[in-house]
């Protein structure tokens, strides 16, 4: 599921565990600063050995992904002007990729999750609380 603001800017992507399709499926376009894909592959499938080469990239925002292992969390999505857009519930096995705008997280059930984001990260320079 893709979540957009009123100007059609992509704010977030949600990958529900039960909606992952066969094969390799990238939800982001190749020009996004942060990439997310889902994989549902058969036993014995091999992904070729590979190395990601060093690249100079111009990254203008800090995107992040939340991967829920247990429990339930609720993510409130906001646009860049801090206007509320939508609430998303994420359960075990779900992933939310936050690409732009703002967000808040509420833990609805005891929860284990991982957050992945670009670095280096300097909280005083990278975050505004509202």
mmCIF file with all atom_site columns, C-alpha atoms in Angstrom:
data_model
loop_
_atom_site.group_PDB
_atom_site.id
_atom_site.type_symbol
_atom_site.label_atom_id
_atom_site.label_alt_id
_atom_site.label_comp_id
_atom_site.label_asym_id
_atom_site.label_entity_id
_atom_site.label_seq_id
_atom_site.pdbx_PDB_ins_code
_atom_site.Cartn_x
_atom_site.Cartn_y
_atom_site.Cartn_z
_atom_site.occupancy
_atom_site.B_iso_or_equiv
_atom_site.pdbx_formal_charge
_atom_site.auth_seq_id
_atom_site.auth_comp_id
_atom_site.auth_asym_id
_atom_site.auth_atom_id
_atom_site.pdbx_PDB_model_num
ATOM 1   C CA . UNK A 1 1   ? 0.000  0.000   0.000  1.00 0.00 ? 1   UNK A CA 1
ATOM 2   C CA . UNK A 1 2   ? 1.332  3.436   -0.943 1.00 0.00 ? 2   UNK A CA 1
ATOM 3   C CA . UNK A 1 3   ? 0.427  6.513   1.106  1.00 0.00 ? 3   UNK A CA 1
ATOM 4   C CA . UNK A 1 4   ? 0.572  9.925   -0.578 1.00 0.00 ? 4   UNK A CA 1
ATOM 5   C CA . UNK A 1 5   ? -0.018 13.475  0.588  1.00 0.00 ? 5   UNK A CA 1
ATOM 6   C CA . UNK A 1 6   ? -2.433 15.837  -1.183 1.00 0.00 ? 6   UNK A CA 1
ATOM 7   C CA . UNK A 1 7   ? 0.334  16.793  -3.665 1.00 0.00 ? 7   UNK A CA 1
ATOM 8   C CA . UNK A 1 8   ? 0.929  13.139  -4.607 1.00 0.00 ? 8   UNK A CA 1
ATOM 9   C CA . UNK A 1 9   ? 4.272  12.984  -2.763 1.00 0.00 ? 9   UNK A CA 1
ATOM 10  C CA . UNK A 1 10  ? 4.986  9.441   -1.581 1.00 0.00 ? 10  UNK A CA 1
ATOM 11  C CA . UNK A 1 11  ? 5.075  9.487   2.235  1.00 0.00 ? 11  UNK A CA 1
ATOM 12  C CA . UNK A 1 12  ? 5.086  5.797   3.148  1.00 0.00 ? 12  UNK A CA 1
ATOM 13  C CA . UNK A 1 13  ? 4.854  2.237   1.895  1.00 0.00 ? 13  UNK A CA 1
ATOM 14  C CA . UNK A 1 14  ? 3.282  -0.634  3.808  1.00 0.00 ? 14  UNK A CA 1
ATOM 15  C CA . UNK A 1 15  ? 4.192  -4.254  3.098  1.00 0.00 ? 15  UNK A CA 1
ATOM 16  C CA . UNK A 1 16  ? 1.763  -6.586  4.871  1.00 0.00 ? 16  UNK A CA 1
ATOM 17  C CA . UNK A 1 17  ? 3.179  -10.052 5.531  1.00 0.00 ? 17  UNK A CA 1
ATOM 18  C CA . UNK A 1 18  ? 0.140  -11.783 4.027  1.00 0.00 ? 18  UNK A CA 1
ATOM 19  C CA . UNK A 1 19  ? 0.203  -9.664  0.850  1.00 0.00 ? 19  UNK A CA 1
ATOM 20  C CA . UNK A 1 20  ? 3.743  -10.498 -0.301 1.00 0.00 ? 20  UNK A CA 1
ATOM 21  C CA . UNK A 1 21  ? 3.492  -11.861 -3.853 1.00 0.00 ? 21  UNK A CA 1
ATOM 22  C CA . UNK A 1 22  ? 5.560  -14.560 -5.555 1.00 0.00 ? 22  UNK A CA 1
ATOM 23  C CA . UNK A 1 23  ? 8.938  -13.457 -6.833 1.00 0.00 ? 23  UNK A CA 1
ATOM 24  C CA . UNK A 1 24  ? 10.881 -10.253 -6.267 1.00 0.00 ? 24  UNK A CA 1
ATOM 25  C CA . UNK A 1 25  ? 8.746  -7.132  -5.950 1.00 0.00 ? 25  UNK A CA 1
ATOM 26  C CA . UNK A 1 26  ? 10.167 -3.661  -5.359 1.00 0.00 ? 26  UNK A CA 1
ATOM 27  C CA . UNK A 1 27  ? 7.561  -1.159  -4.186 1.00 0.00 ? 27  UNK A CA 1
ATOM 28  C CA . UNK A 1 28  ? 9.849  1.814   -4.782 1.00 0.00 ? 28  UNK A CA 1
ATOM 29  C CA . UNK A 1 29  ? 11.024 3.172   -8.105 1.00 0.00 ? 29  UNK A CA 1
ATOM 30  C CA . UNK A 1 30  ? 14.754 3.082   -8.866 1.00 0.00 ? 30  UNK A CA 1
ATOM 31  C CA . UNK A 1 31  ? 15.048 6.844   -8.324 1.00 0.00 ? 31  UNK A CA 1
ATOM 32  C CA . UNK A 1 32  ? 13.852 6.789   -4.684 1.00 0.00 ? 32  UNK A CA 1
ATOM 33  C CA . UNK A 1 33  ? 16.570 7.556   -2.096 1.00 0.00 ? 33  UNK A CA 1
ATOM 34  C CA . UNK A 1 34  ? 15.457 4.560   -0.016 1.00 0.00 ? 34  UNK A CA 1
ATOM 35  C CA . UNK A 1 35  ? 14.485 1.226   -1.550 1.00 0.00 ? 35  UNK A CA 1
ATOM 36  C CA . UNK A 1 36  ? 12.119 -1.473  -0.295 1.00 0.00 ? 36  UNK A CA 1
ATOM 37  C CA . UNK A 1 37  ? 11.331 -4.789  -1.912 1.00 0.00 ? 37  UNK A CA 1
ATOM 38  C CA . UNK A 1 38  ? 9.579  -7.970  -0.852 1.00 0.00 ? 38  UNK A CA 1
ATOM 39  C CA . UNK A 1 39  ? 10.661 -11.480 -1.736 1.00 0.00 ? 39  UNK A CA 1
ATOM 40  C CA . UNK A 1 40  ? 8.680  -14.727 -1.833 1.00 0.00 ? 40  UNK A CA 1
ATOM 41  C CA . UNK A 1 41  ? 10.962 -17.327 -3.369 1.00 0.00 ? 41  UNK A CA 1
ATOM 42  C CA . UNK A 1 42  ? 10.919 -21.110 -3.594 1.00 0.00 ? 42  UNK A CA 1
ATOM 43  C CA . UNK A 1 43  ? 13.345 -23.356 -1.746 1.00 0.00 ? 43  UNK A CA 1
ATOM 44  C CA . UNK A 1 44  ? 16.554 -23.727 -3.733 1.00 0.00 ? 44  UNK A CA 1
ATOM 45  C CA . UNK A 1 45  ? 16.336 -20.289 -5.335 1.00 0.00 ? 45  UNK A CA 1
ATOM 46  C CA . UNK A 1 46  ? 19.691 -18.537 -5.418 1.00 0.00 ? 46  UNK A CA 1
ATOM 47  C CA . UNK A 1 47  ? 20.347 -14.821 -5.494 1.00 0.00 ? 47  UNK A CA 1
ATOM 48  C CA . UNK A 1 48  ? 23.712 -14.336 -7.174 1.00 0.00 ? 48  UNK A CA 1
ATOM 49  C CA . UNK A 1 49  ? 26.660 -13.314 -5.021 1.00 0.00 ? 49  UNK A CA 1
ATOM 50  C CA . UNK A 1 50  ? 27.157 -9.605  -5.449 1.00 0.00 ? 50  UNK A CA 1
ATOM 51  C CA . UNK A 1 51  ? 28.787 -6.499  -4.016 1.00 0.00 ? 51  UNK A CA 1
ATOM 52  C CA . UNK A 1 52  ? 27.182 -3.081  -3.856 1.00 0.00 ? 52  UNK A CA 1
ATOM 53  C CA . UNK A 1 53  ? 29.720 -0.597  -5.170 1.00 0.00 ? 53  UNK A CA 1
ATOM 54  C CA . UNK A 1 54  ? 30.532 2.648   -3.396 1.00 0.00 ? 54  UNK A CA 1
ATOM 55  C CA . UNK A 1 55  ? 28.516 5.503   -4.880 1.00 0.00 ? 55  UNK A CA 1
ATOM 56  C CA . UNK A 1 56  ? 28.363 9.197   -4.139 1.00 0.00 ? 56  UNK A CA 1
ATOM 57  C CA . UNK A 1 57  ? 24.684 9.928   -3.596 1.00 0.00 ? 57  UNK A CA 1
ATOM 58  C CA . UNK A 1 58  ? 22.830 13.089  -2.716 1.00 0.00 ? 58  UNK A CA 1
ATOM 59  C CA . UNK A 1 59  ? 20.461 12.052  0.085  1.00 0.00 ? 59  UNK A CA 1
ATOM 60  C CA . UNK A 1 60  ? 18.152 14.890  1.137  1.00 0.00 ? 60  UNK A CA 1
ATOM 61  C CA . UNK A 1 61  ? 15.950 13.199  3.734  1.00 0.00 ? 61  UNK A CA 1
ATOM 62  C CA . UNK A 1 62  ? 16.160 10.496  6.368  1.00 0.00 ? 62  UNK A CA 1
ATOM 63  C CA . UNK A 1 63  ? 13.909 7.606   5.419  1.00 0.00 ? 63  UNK A CA 1
ATOM 64  C CA . UNK A 1 64  ? 13.345 4.635   7.684  1.00 0.00 ? 64  UNK A CA 1
ATOM 65  C CA . UNK A 1 65  ? 11.749 1.218   7.727  1.00 0.00 ? 65  UNK A CA 1
ATOM 66  C CA . UNK A 1 66  ? 10.037 -0.501  10.660 1.00 0.00 ? 66  UNK A CA 1
ATOM 67  C CA . UNK A 1 67  ? 9.893  -4.311  10.635 1.00 0.00 ? 67  UNK A CA 1
ATOM 68  C CA . UNK A 1 68  ? 7.541  -5.826  13.234 1.00 0.00 ? 68  UNK A CA 1
ATOM 69  C CA . UNK A 1 69  ? 8.576  -9.209  14.672 1.00 0.00 ? 69  UNK A CA 1
ATOM 70  C CA . UNK A 1 70  ? 5.998  -9.471  17.478 1.00 0.00 ? 70  UNK A CA 1
ATOM 71  C CA . UNK A 1 71  ? 3.026  -7.475  18.715 1.00 0.00 ? 71  UNK A CA 1
ATOM 72  C CA . UNK A 1 72  ? 1.334  -4.500  17.153 1.00 0.00 ? 72  UNK A CA 1
ATOM 73  C CA . UNK A 1 73  ? 2.211  -0.891  16.569 1.00 0.00 ? 73  UNK A CA 1
ATOM 74  C CA . UNK A 1 74  ? 0.304  2.023   15.097 1.00 0.00 ? 74  UNK A CA 1
ATOM 75  C CA . UNK A 1 75  ? 2.012  4.577   12.885 1.00 0.00 ? 75  UNK A CA 1
ATOM 76  C CA . UNK A 1 76  ? 0.464  8.000   12.318 1.00 0.00 ? 76  UNK A CA 1
ATOM 77  C CA . UNK A 1 77  ? 1.585  9.448   8.978  1.00 0.00 ? 77  UNK A CA 1
ATOM 78  C CA . UNK A 1 78  ? 1.897  13.221  8.434  1.00 0.00 ? 78  UNK A CA 1
ATOM 79  C CA . UNK A 1 79  ? 2.825  15.311  5.412  1.00 0.00 ? 79  UNK A CA 1
ATOM 80  C CA . UNK A 1 80  ? 5.797  17.720  5.399  1.00 0.00 ? 80  UNK A CA 1
ATOM 81  C CA . UNK A 1 81  ? 3.603  20.494  6.855  1.00 0.00 ? 81  UNK A CA 1
ATOM 82  C CA . UNK A 1 82  ? 2.712  18.228  9.843  1.00 0.00 ? 82  UNK A CA 1
ATOM 83  C CA . UNK A 1 83  ? -0.858 17.612  8.626  1.00 0.00 ? 83  UNK A CA 1
ATOM 84  C CA . UNK A 1 84  ? -2.239 14.221  9.641  1.00 0.00 ? 84  UNK A CA 1
ATOM 85  C CA . UNK A 1 85  ? -2.756 11.898  6.644  1.00 0.00 ? 85  UNK A CA 1
ATOM 86  C CA . UNK A 1 86  ? -3.451 8.342   7.866  1.00 0.00 ? 86  UNK A CA 1
ATOM 87  C CA . UNK A 1 87  ? -2.977 5.762   10.640 1.00 0.00 ? 87  UNK A CA 1
ATOM 88  C CA . UNK A 1 88  ? -1.521 2.359   9.808  1.00 0.00 ? 88  UNK A CA 1
ATOM 89  C CA . UNK A 1 89  ? -1.583 -0.726  12.038 1.00 0.00 ? 89  UNK A CA 1
ATOM 90  C CA . UNK A 1 90  ? 1.416  -3.030  11.676 1.00 0.00 ? 90  UNK A CA 1
ATOM 91  C CA . UNK A 1 91  ? 1.394  -6.559  13.059 1.00 0.00 ? 91  UNK A CA 1
ATOM 92  C CA . UNK A 1 92  ? 3.911  -9.394  13.210 1.00 0.00 ? 92  UNK A CA 1
ATOM 93  C CA . UNK A 1 93  ? 5.708  -9.718  9.883  1.00 0.00 ? 93  UNK A CA 1
ATOM 94  C CA . UNK A 1 94  ? 4.600  -6.324  8.518  1.00 0.00 ? 94  UNK A CA 1
ATOM 95  C CA . UNK A 1 95  ? 6.981  -3.601  7.327  1.00 0.00 ? 95  UNK A CA 1
ATOM 96  C CA . UNK A 1 96  ? 6.383  0.130   7.032  1.00 0.00 ? 96  UNK A CA 1
ATOM 97  C CA . UNK A 1 97  ? 8.775  2.267   5.017  1.00 0.00 ? 97  UNK A CA 1
ATOM 98  C CA . UNK A 1 98  ? 8.606  5.976   5.927  1.00 0.00 ? 98  UNK A CA 1
ATOM 99  C CA . UNK A 1 99  ? 9.992  7.953   2.993  1.00 0.00 ? 99  UNK A CA 1
ATOM 100 C CA . UNK A 1 100 ? 9.063  11.580  3.694  1.00 0.00 ? 100 UNK A CA 1
ATOM 101 C CA . UNK A 1 101 ? 6.842  13.745  5.849  1.00 0.00 ? 101 UNK A CA 1
ATOM 102 C CA . UNK A 1 102 ? 6.457  12.989  9.541  1.00 0.00 ? 102 UNK A CA 1
ATOM 103 C CA . UNK A 1 103 ? 5.295  10.128  11.717 1.00 0.00 ? 103 UNK A CA 1
ATOM 104 C CA . UNK A 1 104 ? 4.532  9.042   15.250 1.00 0.00 ? 104 UNK A CA 1
ATOM 105 C CA . UNK A 1 105 ? 4.470  5.527   16.692 1.00 0.00 ? 105 UNK A CA 1
ATOM 106 C CA . UNK A 1 106 ? 2.182  4.086   19.368 1.00 0.00 ? 106 UNK A CA 1
ATOM 107 C CA . UNK A 1 107 ? 2.702  0.564   20.723 1.00 0.00 ? 107 UNK A CA 1
ATOM 108 C CA . UNK A 1 108 ? -0.719 -1.141  20.878 1.00 0.00 ? 108 UNK A CA 1
ATOM 109 C CA . UNK A 1 109 ? 0.555  -4.562  22.067 1.00 0.00 ? 109 UNK A CA 1
ATOM 110 C CA . UNK A 1 110 ? 3.927  -5.505  23.525 1.00 0.00 ? 110 UNK A CA 1
ATOM 111 C CA . UNK A 1 111 ? 6.133  -5.230  20.489 1.00 0.00 ? 111 UNK A CA 1
ATOM 112 C CA . UNK A 1 112 ? 9.487  -6.263  19.064 1.00 0.00 ? 112 UNK A CA 1
ATOM 113 C CA . UNK A 1 113 ? 10.492 -4.366  15.961 1.00 0.00 ? 113 UNK A CA 1
ATOM 114 C CA . UNK A 1 114 ? 13.565 -3.161  14.124 1.00 0.00 ? 114 UNK A CA 1
ATOM 115 C CA . UNK A 1 115 ? 14.095 0.334   12.734 1.00 0.00 ? 115 UNK A CA 1
ATOM 116 C CA . UNK A 1 116 ? 16.412 0.763   9.734  1.00 0.00 ? 116 UNK A CA 1
ATOM 117 C CA . UNK A 1 117 ? 17.457 4.196   8.457  1.00 0.00 ? 117 UNK A CA 1
ATOM 118 C CA . UNK A 1 118 ? 20.253 6.045   6.703  1.00 0.00 ? 118 UNK A CA 1
ATOM 119 C CA . UNK A 1 119 ? 23.195 7.345   8.623  1.00 0.00 ? 119 UNK A CA 1
ATOM 120 C CA . UNK A 1 120 ? 25.136 9.051   9.903  1.00 0.00 ? 120 UNK A CA 1
ATOM 121 C CA . UNK A 1 121 ? 22.411 10.371  12.169 1.00 0.00 ? 121 UNK A CA 1
ATOM 122 C CA . UNK A 1 122 ? 22.625 13.521  14.331 1.00 0.00 ? 122 UNK A CA 1
ATOM 123 C CA . UNK A 1 123 ? 19.342 13.917  16.227 1.00 0.00 ? 123 UNK A CA 1
ATOM 124 C CA . UNK A 1 124 ? 19.679 17.683  16.807 1.00 0.00 ? 124 UNK A CA 1
ATOM 125 C CA . UNK A 1 125 ? 20.067 18.241  13.035 1.00 0.00 ? 125 UNK A CA 1
ATOM 126 C CA . UNK A 1 126 ? 17.846 15.442  11.689 1.00 0.00 ? 126 UNK A CA 1
ATOM 127 C CA . UNK A 1 127 ? 14.651 15.641  13.748 1.00 0.00 ? 127 UNK A CA 1
ATOM 128 C CA . UNK A 1 128 ? 11.908 18.125  14.704 1.00 0.00 ? 128 UNK A CA 1
ATOM 129 C CA . UNK A 1 129 ? 9.402  16.925  17.290 1.00 0.00 ? 129 UNK A CA 1
ATOM 130 C CA . UNK A 1 130 ? 5.787  18.071  17.028 1.00 0.00 ? 130 UNK A CA 1
#
